[in-house]
Amino acid sequence: VNDSNGEAALELVYQLVEKLIKAATSPILGIGIGAPGLMNPEQGIVRKSVSLEWQDLPLRNLLETRYSLPVYIANDSQVAALAEYTFGGSSQKTSSLVVVKIGRGVGAGIVIDGQLHYGDGYGAGEIGHVMVVENGERCLCGHLGCLETVISSRAIISRAKTIAQSNPASSLHNFVDTPEAITTDIVLEAFNTGDTELQEAVAELGRYLAISVANLVGVLSIRHVLIGGSLARFGETLVEPMRQEIRQRVQATQASETCVNIATLGTDIVILGAASLLLNYELGLV
Ligand SMILES: [Zn+2]
């Protein structure tokens, strides 16, 4: 929601949980959390979240002690995939899908044969810190050219700032007084006015994302790829260049069978995923 990290981000989690507990009108089953980064869902530990600056944070213990409720945590992109699989409205029910969630960071959740695939160490789909730009920009994780340096809310905001600074006629100036005030929502508003520079920037993001997705398609042979998270609001401008690029990178037969679309669940996708995690563990429902 905002740019907090470290202790401040944890404080926000407490505030949010307290607000939700107050607002609840029926007994609370527990707390489900989807958080970015490498998780250990068994121990309830955030092993490493680059964007939140959390390392080895025992989030489940902290919350269980504070609120005396059962707590389940998992990676946000992984629970997004679970949500789309469980509640999503994709026209044909499919047993396997990938959800790529793009917000502050980027990650993928992978459902194979109806099961969320966690991988060894629970890091399956952690594509955000895999390099896509040779000698690219320095990432928060310390490496160069990670996918997250070119596709994340931080990346699009930084790109928009550069556009605003270099082009006095940019439509961004209609929404903010200074480039420093640009947020993802501002970029989206300017984008929606038909700003061609921003549209080209978004298309370029799509082409970078296609590098990672093409590799996932090649490795997993999964046909349904859905894009979720706050940057999914760029819609077809993001997705159509991805489809074109994937056709260049995946062999024709496989590429023609690959469907890339915007996720059917909106910005609540992680919340729904965290809820299905809870229902699954507590009631065995999902
Ligand atoms: Zn990185």
mmCIF file of N, CA, C and O and ligand atoms in Angstrom, residues 50 128-130 139-143 146 148-149, ligand 1:
data_model
loop_
_atom_site.group_PDB
_atom_site.id
_atom_site.type_symbol
_atom_site.label_atom_id
_atom_site.label_comp_id
_atom_site.label_asym_id
_atom_site.label_seq_id
_atom_site.Cartn_x
_atom_site.Cartn_y
_atom_site.Cartn_z
ATOM 1 N N VAL A 50 13.128 -8.889 0.145
ATOM 2 C CA VAL A 50 14.002 -7.795 -0.293
ATOM 3 C C VAL A 50 13.266 -6.464 -0.201
ATOM 4 O O VAL A 50 13.764 -5.493 0.366
ATOM 5 N N GLY A 128 11.575 -12.676 -9.517
ATOM 6 C CA GLY A 128 11.905 -11.243 -9.430
ATOM 7 C C GLY A 128 13.389 -10.958 -9.312
ATOM 8 O O GLY A 128 13.861 -9.905 -9.752
ATOM 9 N N HIS A 129 14.128 -11.901 -8.716
ATOM 10 C CA HIS A 129 15.557 -11.662 -8.541
ATOM 11 C C HIS A 129 16.393 -12.582 -9.426
ATOM 12 O O HIS A 129 17.490 -12.997 -9.054
ATOM 13 N N VAL A 130 15.839 -12.893 -10.578
ATOM 14 C CA VAL A 130 16.609 -13.585 -11.609
ATOM 15 C C VAL A 130 16.946 -12.532 -12.675
ATOM 16 O O VAL A 130 16.078 -11.754 -13.077
ATOM 17 N N CYS A 139 20.069 -3.924 -8.215
ATOM 18 C CA CYS A 139 18.801 -4.239 -7.547
ATOM 19 C C CYS A 139 18.975 -4.083 -6.036
ATOM 20 O O CYS A 139 20.093 -4.110 -5.525
ATOM 21 N N LEU A 140 17.858 -3.965 -5.313
ATOM 22 C CA LEU A 140 17.909 -3.877 -3.848
ATOM 23 C C LEU A 140 18.562 -5.114 -3.231
ATOM 24 O O LEU A 140 19.094 -5.066 -2.137
ATOM 25 N N CYS A 141 18.528 -6.253 -3.954
ATOM 26 C CA CYS A 141 19.119 -7.484 -3.428
ATOM 27 C C CYS A 141 20.631 -7.505 -3.594
ATOM 28 O O CYS A 141 21.305 -8.385 -3.083
ATOM 29 N N GLY A 142 21.174 -6.540 -4.335
ATOM 30 C CA GLY A 142 22.622 -6.464 -4.505
ATOM 31 C C GLY A 142 23.102 -6.894 -5.882
ATOM 32 O O GLY A 142 24.196 -6.531 -6.304
ATOM 33 N N HIS A 143 22.297 -7.687 -6.597
ATOM 34 C CA HIS A 143 22.702 -8.126 -7.931
ATOM 35 C C HIS A 143 22.344 -7.083 -8.992
ATOM 36 O O HIS A 143 21.642 -6.116 -8.711
ATOM 37 N N CYS A 146 18.166 -7.573 -12.170
ATOM 38 C CA CYS A 146 17.061 -8.481 -11.825
ATOM 39 C C CYS A 146 15.791 -8.037 -12.545
ATOM 40 O O CYS A 146 15.621 -6.855 -12.851
ATOM 41 N N GLU A 148 13.041 -7.475 -11.289
ATOM 42 C CA GLU A 148 12.425 -6.418 -10.479
ATOM 43 C C GLU A 148 12.961 -5.025 -10.774
ATOM 44 O O GLU A 148 12.288 -4.038 -10.478
ATOM 45 N N THR A 149 14.172 -4.926 -11.320
ATOM 46 C CA THR A 149 14.703 -3.593 -11.637
ATOM 47 C C THR A 149 14.017 -3.001 -12.858
ATOM 48 O O THR A 149 14.075 -1.798 -13.081
HETATM 49 ZN ZN ZN B 1 17.353 -8.530 -7.168
#
